[in-house]
XYZ file of C-alpha atoms in Angstrom:
655
model
C -62.737 105.961 -65.018
C -58.698 106.579 -64.533
C -58.165 103.991 -62.748
C -60.527 101.570 -65.440
C -58.344 102.407 -67.864
C -55.553 101.767 -65.677
C -56.634 98.319 -64.798
C -57.645 97.054 -68.289
C -53.907 98.308 -69.282
C -52.613 96.651 -66.807
C -54.721 93.297 -67.411
C -53.239 93.783 -71.050
C -49.598 93.760 -70.082
C -49.650 91.118 -68.024
C -51.452 88.864 -70.334
C -49.454 89.931 -73.145
C -46.133 89.270 -70.837
C -47.577 85.555 -70.111
C -48.117 85.152 -73.471
C -45.071 86.253 -74.592
C -42.681 83.736 -72.066
C -44.887 80.872 -72.953
C -44.191 81.516 -76.724
C -40.597 82.012 -75.321
C -40.261 78.795 -73.186
C -41.905 76.901 -76.191
C -39.939 78.170 -78.917
C -36.353 77.327 -76.776
C -37.822 73.836 -76.660
C -38.651 73.837 -80.447
C -34.937 75.539 -80.813
C -33.253 72.836 -78.637
C -34.554 70.074 -80.629
C -32.827 71.374 -84.142
C -29.887 69.264 -85.606
C -29.353 70.075 -88.608
C -29.656 73.461 -88.975
C -29.786 75.214 -85.794
C -32.737 77.602 -86.871
C -34.943 75.235 -88.140
C -37.002 72.356 -85.997
C -39.171 69.714 -86.755
C -41.054 70.020 -83.620
C -42.028 73.803 -83.377
C -44.922 73.992 -80.315
C -44.842 77.946 -80.709
C -46.804 77.541 -83.771
C -49.818 75.943 -81.650
C -49.552 78.563 -78.855
C -49.885 81.815 -81.410
C -52.589 80.419 -83.250
C -54.733 79.586 -79.412
C -53.522 82.613 -78.161
C -54.955 84.801 -80.607
C -58.078 83.079 -80.842
C -58.653 82.884 -77.135
C -57.343 86.412 -76.147
C -57.872 88.215 -78.983
C -56.116 89.079 -81.866
C -54.993 92.414 -80.335
C -52.239 90.418 -78.176
C -50.191 89.768 -81.466
C -47.384 92.177 -80.381
C -47.003 89.423 -77.595
C -46.530 86.967 -80.489
C -43.825 88.873 -82.555
C -42.018 90.223 -78.883
C -41.868 86.301 -78.243
C -40.880 84.934 -81.340
C -38.123 88.068 -81.542
C -36.810 87.144 -78.424
C -36.164 83.269 -79.233
C -34.714 83.961 -82.353
C -32.070 86.353 -81.311
C -31.132 84.000 -78.804
C -30.170 81.376 -81.968
C -27.157 83.437 -83.384
C -29.133 85.523 -85.992
C -29.017 88.799 -86.936
C -31.200 90.974 -85.020
C -32.566 91.850 -88.721
C -33.376 88.119 -90.030
C -35.000 87.359 -86.278
C -37.108 90.294 -86.318
C -38.373 89.061 -89.931
C -38.638 85.401 -88.635
C -40.902 86.964 -86.113
C -42.489 88.834 -87.958
C -43.668 86.076 -90.078
C -44.844 83.830 -87.323
C -46.867 86.692 -85.698
C -48.175 87.061 -89.818
C -48.863 83.143 -90.066
C -51.052 82.991 -86.315
C -52.906 86.108 -87.562
C -53.949 84.934 -90.929
C -55.181 81.618 -89.448
C -56.734 82.900 -86.567
C -58.461 85.296 -89.178
C -59.366 82.256 -91.392
C -61.134 80.272 -88.613
C -63.359 83.203 -87.664
C -64.289 84.308 -91.227
C -63.887 81.559 -93.839
C -64.842 78.385 -91.088
C -66.821 80.027 -88.346
C -64.579 77.998 -85.995
C -65.459 76.724 -82.468
C -62.156 76.644 -80.059
C -64.166 73.109 -78.564
C -63.477 71.008 -81.588
C -67.048 69.454 -80.909
C -67.669 69.177 -84.409
C -65.979 67.155 -87.553
C -66.276 71.046 -89.877
C -63.959 72.454 -86.749
C -61.273 69.746 -86.502
C -60.614 69.699 -90.350
C -61.017 73.603 -90.132
C -58.054 73.393 -87.715
C -56.094 70.939 -90.012
C -56.886 72.849 -92.948
C -55.645 76.599 -91.503
C -52.314 74.161 -90.169
C -51.698 73.414 -93.360
C -52.074 76.354 -95.085
C -51.071 79.032 -92.931
C -47.479 76.910 -92.389
C -46.831 76.991 -95.878
C -46.437 81.121 -95.189
C -44.380 80.299 -91.945
C -41.960 78.136 -93.895
C -41.012 80.081 -96.717
C -41.079 83.532 -95.504
C -38.514 82.175 -92.673
C -36.318 79.599 -95.229
C -36.400 83.550 -97.555
C -35.132 85.219 -94.447
C -32.111 82.319 -93.764
C -31.414 82.046 -97.841
C -30.858 86.253 -97.574
C -29.063 86.079 -94.332
C -26.790 83.551 -95.980
C -27.516 80.940 -92.716
C -28.590 78.526 -95.037
C -27.308 76.946 -98.374
C -29.265 76.422 -101.478
C -28.934 72.882 -101.587
C -30.630 72.548 -97.930
C -33.429 75.054 -98.706
C -35.713 72.667 -99.738
C -35.107 70.111 -96.723
C -34.926 72.772 -94.614
C -38.455 74.270 -95.887
C -39.858 70.876 -95.726
C -39.153 70.431 -92.057
C -39.875 74.101 -90.883
C -43.704 73.221 -92.534
C -44.135 69.971 -90.917
C -42.872 71.366 -87.646
C -45.518 74.239 -87.862
C -48.390 72.228 -88.956
C -47.792 69.591 -86.021
C -47.106 72.642 -83.488
C -51.207 73.700 -84.455
C -52.289 69.912 -84.425
C -51.205 69.110 -81.456
C -50.361 72.023 -79.094
C -52.774 74.564 -80.733
C -55.529 71.891 -80.436
C -54.776 70.866 -77.129
C -54.860 74.845 -75.482
C -58.173 75.122 -77.526
C -59.738 72.095 -76.146
C -58.617 72.539 -71.952
C -59.716 76.397 -72.365
C -62.177 76.675 -69.820
C -65.128 76.821 -72.123
C -68.963 76.000 -71.048
C -69.351 72.189 -71.231
C -72.164 70.060 -69.226
C -70.899 68.905 -65.881
C -70.100 65.472 -65.713
C -71.685 63.114 -63.545
C -69.747 60.995 -60.714
C -69.353 58.128 -62.289
C -68.188 60.042 -65.288
C -65.789 61.871 -63.469
C -64.475 58.444 -61.934
C -64.435 57.004 -65.393
C -61.765 59.472 -66.334
C -59.725 59.611 -63.280
C -59.060 55.650 -64.513
C -58.605 56.800 -68.304
C -55.482 59.207 -66.477
C -54.343 56.520 -64.417
C -54.089 54.089 -67.327
C -52.697 56.507 -69.757
C -50.021 57.747 -66.816
C -49.064 53.960 -66.458
C -48.630 53.393 -69.496
C -46.199 56.219 -70.271
C -44.198 55.889 -67.528
C -43.884 51.915 -68.371
C -42.649 53.222 -71.779
C -40.439 56.060 -70.165
C -38.771 53.362 -67.784
C -38.157 50.731 -70.969
C -36.276 53.742 -72.387
C -33.885 54.764 -69.126
C -33.478 50.627 -68.502
C -31.608 49.011 -71.772
C -31.963 45.485 -69.558
C -33.992 42.789 -70.832
C -37.304 42.770 -69.397
C -40.533 40.350 -69.060
C -41.891 42.382 -71.997
C -39.493 41.633 -74.574
C -37.253 43.926 -76.467
C -39.647 45.227 -79.402
C -41.749 47.732 -76.899
C -44.785 46.387 -77.761
C -46.945 48.632 -75.261
C -46.644 51.653 -77.343
C -49.744 50.157 -79.257
C -51.630 50.435 -76.282
C -51.637 54.027 -77.055
C -54.187 53.609 -79.815
C -57.069 51.852 -77.509
C -56.808 54.432 -74.566
C -56.873 57.055 -77.502
C -60.331 55.342 -78.903
C -61.234 55.728 -75.374
C -61.051 58.408 -74.479
C -62.414 59.268 -77.682
C -65.642 57.570 -77.217
C -66.272 58.375 -73.655
C -65.343 62.141 -72.667
C -64.314 64.918 -75.293
C -62.097 66.346 -76.932
C -59.724 66.711 -73.627
C -58.954 63.539 -73.011
C -57.943 62.876 -76.922
C -55.653 65.826 -77.000
C -53.940 64.756 -73.855
C -53.252 61.455 -75.367
C -51.940 62.769 -78.296
C -49.969 65.295 -76.707
C -48.712 62.609 -74.288
C -47.887 60.326 -77.007
C -45.955 63.199 -78.874
C -43.938 63.481 -76.030
C -42.707 59.550 -76.078
C -42.707 59.739 -79.240
C -40.223 62.444 -79.283
C -38.123 61.146 -76.371
C -38.098 58.048 -78.356
C -36.777 59.349 -81.375
C -33.796 61.428 -79.529
C -33.102 57.666 -78.216
C -32.952 56.440 -81.930
C -36.142 55.066 -81.728
C -39.422 54.849 -83.781
C -39.939 55.427 -87.535
C -36.831 55.491 -89.331
C -34.236 54.546 -87.003
C -31.075 54.178 -89.028
C -32.409 58.058 -90.536
C -31.055 61.498 -89.001
C -32.600 63.109 -85.907
C -34.628 65.751 -88.306
C -35.259 62.658 -90.273
C -36.900 60.805 -87.262
C -38.990 63.623 -86.265
C -40.423 64.381 -89.537
C -41.575 61.059 -89.696
C -42.496 60.806 -85.968
C -44.848 64.628 -87.057
C -46.466 62.414 -89.950
C -47.357 59.541 -87.587
C -48.721 61.663 -84.863
C -50.456 64.553 -87.250
C -52.274 61.262 -88.334
C -53.154 59.938 -85.470
C -54.064 63.016 -83.789
C -56.530 64.038 -86.588
C -58.101 60.574 -86.362
C -58.538 60.785 -82.717
C -59.756 64.345 -83.266
C -62.592 63.265 -86.070
C -63.583 60.168 -83.791
C -63.611 62.435 -80.831
C -65.767 64.964 -82.848
C -68.012 62.291 -84.548
C -68.726 61.147 -80.862
C -69.723 64.457 -79.365
C -72.049 65.445 -82.211
C -73.690 61.890 -81.415
C -73.682 62.776 -77.509
C -75.068 66.306 -78.626
C -78.145 64.878 -80.677
C -78.478 62.333 -77.769
C -78.862 65.071 -75.214
C -81.332 67.272 -77.785
C -83.371 64.004 -77.942
C -83.009 63.445 -74.136
C -84.377 67.042 -73.662
C -86.895 66.865 -76.080
C -87.885 63.455 -74.464
C -87.753 65.103 -70.295
C -89.471 68.196 -71.410
C -92.403 66.607 -73.664
C -96.117 67.687 -72.105
C -96.500 64.170 -72.084
C -95.291 60.986 -70.711
C -93.002 59.447 -73.211
C -92.042 55.663 -73.177
C -89.623 53.800 -76.153
C -90.221 50.019 -75.957
C -88.595 47.469 -77.946
C -90.049 45.112 -80.698
C -90.943 42.705 -77.496
C -93.001 45.269 -75.948
C -90.327 45.639 -73.343
C -89.575 49.387 -72.064
C -86.340 50.785 -73.254
C -86.470 54.524 -72.250
C -89.029 56.742 -70.081
C -88.928 60.599 -69.190
C -89.371 62.440 -66.044
C -93.288 62.903 -67.110
C -93.646 58.679 -66.345
C -92.793 58.635 -62.549
C -95.200 61.887 -62.818
C -98.107 60.331 -63.906
C -97.339 56.302 -62.869
C -95.323 56.812 -60.002
C -92.856 54.466 -60.936
C -89.196 55.895 -61.209
C -87.302 55.873 -64.712
C -85.235 52.802 -63.772
C -87.694 50.283 -62.114
C -89.267 50.453 -65.505
C -86.596 49.487 -67.687
C -87.152 45.670 -69.208
C -90.729 45.706 -68.208
C -93.496 44.971 -70.150
C -95.301 48.023 -71.559
C -98.808 46.102 -70.073
C -97.168 47.345 -66.900
C -98.370 51.003 -67.357
C -101.089 50.196 -69.916
C -102.968 46.984 -69.873
C -103.849 45.256 -72.783
C -101.502 47.112 -75.286
C -100.388 44.389 -77.349
C -102.700 44.683 -80.115
C -102.015 48.188 -80.423
C -98.073 47.686 -80.618
C -99.112 45.182 -83.070
C -101.337 47.192 -85.299
C -98.590 50.344 -85.289
C -96.049 47.860 -86.431
C -97.851 46.776 -88.947
C -99.083 50.237 -90.061
C -94.949 50.684 -89.774
C -94.294 47.919 -92.463
C -95.963 49.248 -95.017
C -94.144 50.702 -97.781
C -94.034 54.754 -97.383
C -95.847 54.846 -94.515
C -94.070 57.014 -91.656
C -97.353 58.122 -90.007
C -98.416 56.433 -86.325
C -101.036 55.614 -84.886
C -103.654 58.170 -83.694
C -104.471 58.868 -80.250
C -106.471 56.361 -78.568
C -108.557 56.676 -74.928
C -107.968 54.011 -72.904
C -106.981 53.627 -68.993
C -103.493 53.432 -67.385
C -102.319 51.867 -64.088
C -100.289 53.485 -61.742
C -97.838 51.828 -59.324
C -100.896 52.036 -56.451
C -103.012 49.844 -58.717
C -104.925 52.736 -59.235
C -106.716 53.804 -62.770
C -106.666 56.570 -64.162
C -107.982 57.867 -68.299
C -105.311 58.465 -70.707
C -105.086 59.046 -74.312
C -101.882 56.699 -76.365
C -100.559 57.591 -79.312
C -97.986 55.309 -81.333
C -95.167 55.818 -83.551
C -92.520 52.770 -84.773
C -89.530 53.637 -86.269
C -86.839 51.756 -87.503
C -83.273 51.825 -85.996
C -80.024 49.993 -85.687
C -81.164 48.157 -82.941
C -84.497 46.753 -84.455
C -88.462 48.099 -84.718
C -88.805 50.560 -81.989
C -92.104 52.076 -80.540
C -92.768 55.423 -79.419
C -95.905 55.439 -77.069
C -96.680 59.180 -76.269
C -98.983 59.073 -73.148
C -101.449 61.516 -71.942
C -103.305 62.037 -68.923
C -106.807 63.122 -70.188
C -108.158 63.163 -66.838
C -109.416 66.793 -66.244
C -110.695 66.176 -70.047
C -112.733 63.079 -69.002
C -114.103 65.165 -65.962
C -114.991 67.919 -68.259
C -116.698 65.136 -70.633
C -118.464 63.809 -67.348
C -119.478 67.175 -66.685
C -120.472 68.772 -69.832
C -122.469 65.410 -70.690
C -124.658 65.957 -67.012
C -124.997 69.786 -67.786
C -126.351 68.650 -71.199
C -129.130 65.836 -69.623
C -129.944 68.293 -67.218
C -130.490 71.221 -70.131
C -132.666 68.523 -71.641
C -134.746 67.895 -69.007
C -135.245 71.268 -68.369
C -135.686 71.827 -71.894
C -138.856 69.247 -71.767
C -140.463 70.624 -68.645
C -140.467 74.033 -70.096
C -141.708 73.003 -73.510
C -144.314 70.564 -71.221
C -145.158 73.914 -69.619
C -145.747 75.677 -72.569
C -147.681 73.741 -74.338
C -149.815 73.454 -71.387
C -149.765 77.264 -71.207
C -150.822 77.583 -74.751
C -153.436 74.724 -74.680
C -154.774 77.170 -71.945
C -154.247 80.260 -74.135
C -156.223 78.641 -76.888
C -159.041 77.669 -74.924
C -159.457 80.954 -73.454
C -158.874 82.840 -76.820
C -161.931 80.670 -77.999
C -164.062 81.305 -75.398
C -163.574 85.025 -75.706
C -164.076 84.577 -79.542
C -167.110 82.851 -78.788
C -167.954 85.553 -76.289
C -166.795 88.288 -78.763
C -169.345 86.430 -81.770
C -172.297 86.456 -78.697
C -171.865 90.143 -78.392
C -171.995 90.688 -81.985
C -174.880 88.652 -82.391
C -176.737 90.311 -79.552
C -175.363 93.517 -80.590
C -176.979 93.007 -84.259
C -180.379 91.729 -83.140
C -180.552 94.452 -80.781
C -179.935 96.925 -83.790
C -182.713 94.875 -85.610
C -185.134 95.350 -82.837
C -184.603 99.238 -83.057
C -184.793 99.156 -86.845
C -188.314 97.242 -86.318
C -189.529 99.853 -83.616
C -188.464 102.545 -86.128
C -190.596 101.183 -88.567
C -193.490 100.628 -86.644
C -193.163 104.655 -85.808
C -192.952 105.484 -89.484
C -196.488 103.684 -89.520
C -197.893 105.444 -87.480
C -197.267 109.113 -89.126
C -198.791 110.591 -91.316
C -196.111 113.921 -91.954
C -194.153 112.856 -94.870
C -191.254 114.333 -94.014
C -191.153 112.743 -90.423
C -191.370 109.397 -92.346
C -188.398 110.077 -94.259
C -186.457 110.815 -90.986
C -187.710 107.732 -89.312
C -186.429 105.738 -92.710
C -183.276 107.323 -92.853
C -182.292 106.799 -89.115
C -183.627 103.301 -89.671
C -180.930 103.060 -92.474
C -178.468 104.082 -90.560
C -178.797 101.499 -87.823
C -179.164 99.033 -90.171
C -175.881 99.709 -92.028
C -174.603 99.549 -88.493
C -176.543 96.133 -87.637
C -175.332 94.599 -91.183
C -171.447 95.219 -89.594
C -172.089 92.963 -86.825
C -173.992 90.643 -88.706
C -171.281 89.770 -91.152
C -168.447 90.240 -88.304
C -170.473 87.468 -86.636
C -170.222 84.958 -89.608
C -166.331 85.597 -90.596
C -163.560 83.663 -89.101
C -161.815 86.851 -87.269
C -163.887 89.431 -84.764
C -161.684 92.127 -86.047
C -162.233 92.770 -89.757
C -164.511 92.179 -92.228
C -164.994 91.824 -95.970
C -165.559 94.928 -97.366
C -166.765 92.888 -100.596
C -169.930 91.260 -99.090
C -170.658 94.144 -96.442
C -171.137 96.787 -99.063
C -173.264 94.230 -101.265
C -175.445 93.631 -98.768
C -175.631 97.427 -97.555
C -176.219 98.660 -101.094
C -179.168 95.600 -101.887
C -180.845 96.768 -98.644
C -180.747 100.181 -99.740
C -182.200 99.500 -103.026
C -184.886 97.599 -101.357
C -185.572 99.778 -98.901
C -186.289 102.633 -101.678
C -188.168 101.027 -103.885
C -186.542 97.843 -106.371
C -189.051 98.704 -109.469
C -188.274 102.335 -109.775
C -186.020 101.804 -112.614
C -182.761 102.771 -110.389
C -180.072 100.117 -111.305
C -177.487 99.484 -107.991
C -173.991 98.247 -108.717
C -170.729 97.906 -106.393
C -167.519 97.055 -107.893
C -165.768 96.711 -104.206
C -162.040 94.818 -103.701
C -162.706 91.503 -101.257
C -160.436 93.586 -99.012
C -160.502 93.096 -94.997
C -161.643 96.271 -93.479
C -161.408 97.065 -89.727
C -164.367 97.535 -87.679
C -163.627 101.461 -86.708
C -163.214 101.622 -90.824
C -166.031 99.389 -91.977
C -168.803 101.435 -89.363
C -168.040 104.948 -90.603
C -167.916 103.786 -94.548
C -170.841 101.873 -94.217
C -172.657 104.924 -92.914
C -171.349 107.362 -95.800
C -171.964 104.847 -98.178
C -175.522 104.965 -96.690
C -175.958 108.667 -96.886
C -174.419 109.207 -100.283
C -176.867 106.589 -102.033
C -179.531 107.321 -100.010
C -179.516 111.006 -101.329
C -178.658 109.533 -104.870
C -182.168 107.456 -104.502
C -183.881 110.620 -103.391
C -182.540 113.581 -105.455
C -180.638 112.354 -108.051
C -183.816 110.989 -110.506
C -186.600 113.222 -110.064
C -190.342 112.064 -111.536
C -189.656 108.426 -111.855
C -186.357 108.869 -113.942
C -184.061 105.957 -114.523
C -180.419 105.630 -113.539
C -177.512 103.847 -111.896
C -175.784 104.014 -109.006
C -172.106 102.798 -108.777
C -170.412 101.815 -105.097
C -166.283 100.965 -105.762
C -164.000 100.407 -103.239
C -160.103 99.746 -103.766
C -156.969 100.041 -102.533
C -153.940 101.965 -103.828
C -150.332 101.949 -102.673
C -149.399 101.915 -99.306
C -152.651 100.563 -98.350
C -154.525 103.839 -99.255
C -158.552 103.177 -99.456
C -160.398 104.801 -102.243
C -164.656 104.808 -102.008
C -166.319 106.165 -104.493
C -169.842 106.787 -104.754
C -171.801 107.991 -107.925
C -174.699 108.228 -110.361
C -175.698 109.693 -113.680
C -178.930 111.535 -112.083
C -179.435 115.439 -112.409
C -176.496 116.347 -110.161
C -176.392 118.592 -106.868
C -178.235 121.414 -107.482
C -176.759 124.983 -105.830
C -180.226 126.269 -104.211
C -180.157 127.187 -100.863
C -183.387 125.048 -100.249
C -181.282 121.497 -101.578
C -178.345 122.343 -99.560
C -180.904 123.041 -96.525
C -182.704 119.702 -96.961
C -179.519 117.635 -97.346
C -177.519 119.772 -94.898
C -177.748 116.773 -92.086
C -176.506 114.055 -94.149
C -173.912 116.051 -95.873
C -172.762 116.989 -92.649
C -172.320 113.783 -91.096
C -170.576 112.748 -94.239
C -167.880 115.244 -93.596
C -167.960 114.438 -90.128
C -167.326 110.863 -90.664
C -164.587 111.461 -93.467
C -162.686 113.590 -90.480
C -162.679 110.681 -88.376
C -161.286 108.644 -91.050
C -158.519 111.704 -91.886
C -159.919 110.655 -95.306
C -160.200 114.207 -98.111
C -163.781 114.583 -99.784
C -163.438 115.080 -103.677
C -166.796 115.993 -105.151
C -167.454 116.563 -108.756
C -170.924 117.110 -110.683
C -170.753 116.779 -114.117
C -172.811 113.882 -115.657
C -174.500 113.520 -112.289
C -173.086 113.580 -108.986
C -169.193 111.620 -107.966
C -168.368 111.663 -104.333
C -164.672 110.525 -103.674
C -163.377 109.692 -100.323
C -159.751 109.044 -100.052
C -158.664 107.071 -96.744
C -154.689 106.983 -96.014
C -153.292 103.373 -95.175
C -156.822 102.257 -93.630
C -156.713 98.870 -94.963
């Protein structure tokens, strides 16, 4: 840790000493050009040195500026107090200038933007007002400057400081090793030629000042004007380093000419000639820096455009109004196999056959007022260098430029998309074939199933028919047996058995005549059953049988027990409810309640059930069978004997 602190301190002291020495030498050079007043010079490079040093190295190096300025002013025959005050003013000027550049203008030392050049000019003019005012005030207080010479001294001081920032400060800022894009070999060779041309011109100008004899170039020195095209050359082709170097060398030549009594105001004093030269050099410097900044901005925009073009996911081709290729990116080489230089000047048909109509349509769209949209992506085929074709999608975007109408073609390789589409189409066709095959198989299976169901339905109907016939035979046999019996009780037993068998036979008869084989219509079944019972027990007995049955469907496992129950209850009513030929009514009702609950009601308006044991014994078998059948249906029996007999059976969820 101590070694690191020592290294930092040593680095600071070394760099601060270097800045102080450079400032001192620049100040000595400026003071050597002071003519009218020994402390005021129209050429003052230290101002630019101080501003550049504090901006590039940091404001914490201000003591180096203070020491260098004090040392230079102390050797200019000034009192130490005056030298210290002037040195403080110079340091304060540099600090104010650096603060203004950073906080107000967001300055960039590369001077690659017009705003940076203008910011440097504004700071040079404004901060020099402070240094000139403080410096002249200190000289007046020390008695080193007369009142009448104060205004001229102030103006000379201000002009010298301003030029120092514009020329020397700009030179140091531009030549600082900032991160810059590397120049290509051709650009480096061109810059070497630029330096050679600049050096030869300056050498010729210097030789003409040394040699006063007539030369083939004449006596008016027209070679000095060649600095302007060289300056423009540097601004347009290179960065601000070339511009500031040309300006600095031009300033040196101008100062040399002024010392020899040449240049602006040749008949004036040295200070007047230098001030006039400063004005000219500052004008040329600002012009050159602005041109360089504008060129740098255009160059950055071009670099951004080329980067966007190069890193685009599509092949980008820009063509002129004749369809000739003027610019491509690397994707073009990857897609088509051509190097970028090979395609320049060729027609777009080299890459996209038959693209002329599409280009013409895009130009027509661009010609419409307010229409800035490009043509939508169009699928076509591209031609590689080896002659092979591949599917592409092209989007055309025309744009008006200074060079005329240019059209940007964005070319996308859709080989993978095309192959995926083909695979999807083939898969879709295969799927349709498999669906058609499966549909045919299902249709065949359904037809076979329907045929099988039809056969089974016929078979079940035949079964029901045979069962019904067999039950009818049993009924006939029982009737024959009844006729051979003399005992009335036995005959009644046979008749009851016959009625029960007939109730079951009716179920199979109705199933045989219905559309379905699992359920039957309750209305028709119970009406037939009650009618058969009425005919069996005497139609002329004066007993009326009525049915109020809802036309609902009953499963066969519900219909048979319900039929047996109705048979028993109606038979009992015929036998016991109306003695001695008494007329009356027997009512059978079936309704469907909530949650598909069935309610079966058999009632009569006869004498009602007696409670004596003999009658219960005579009817015990039928009632027991009704109870067992109700339990089989999980139903609930309710009996009422008011105004006759009413027996109600509630069957949960039977329908």
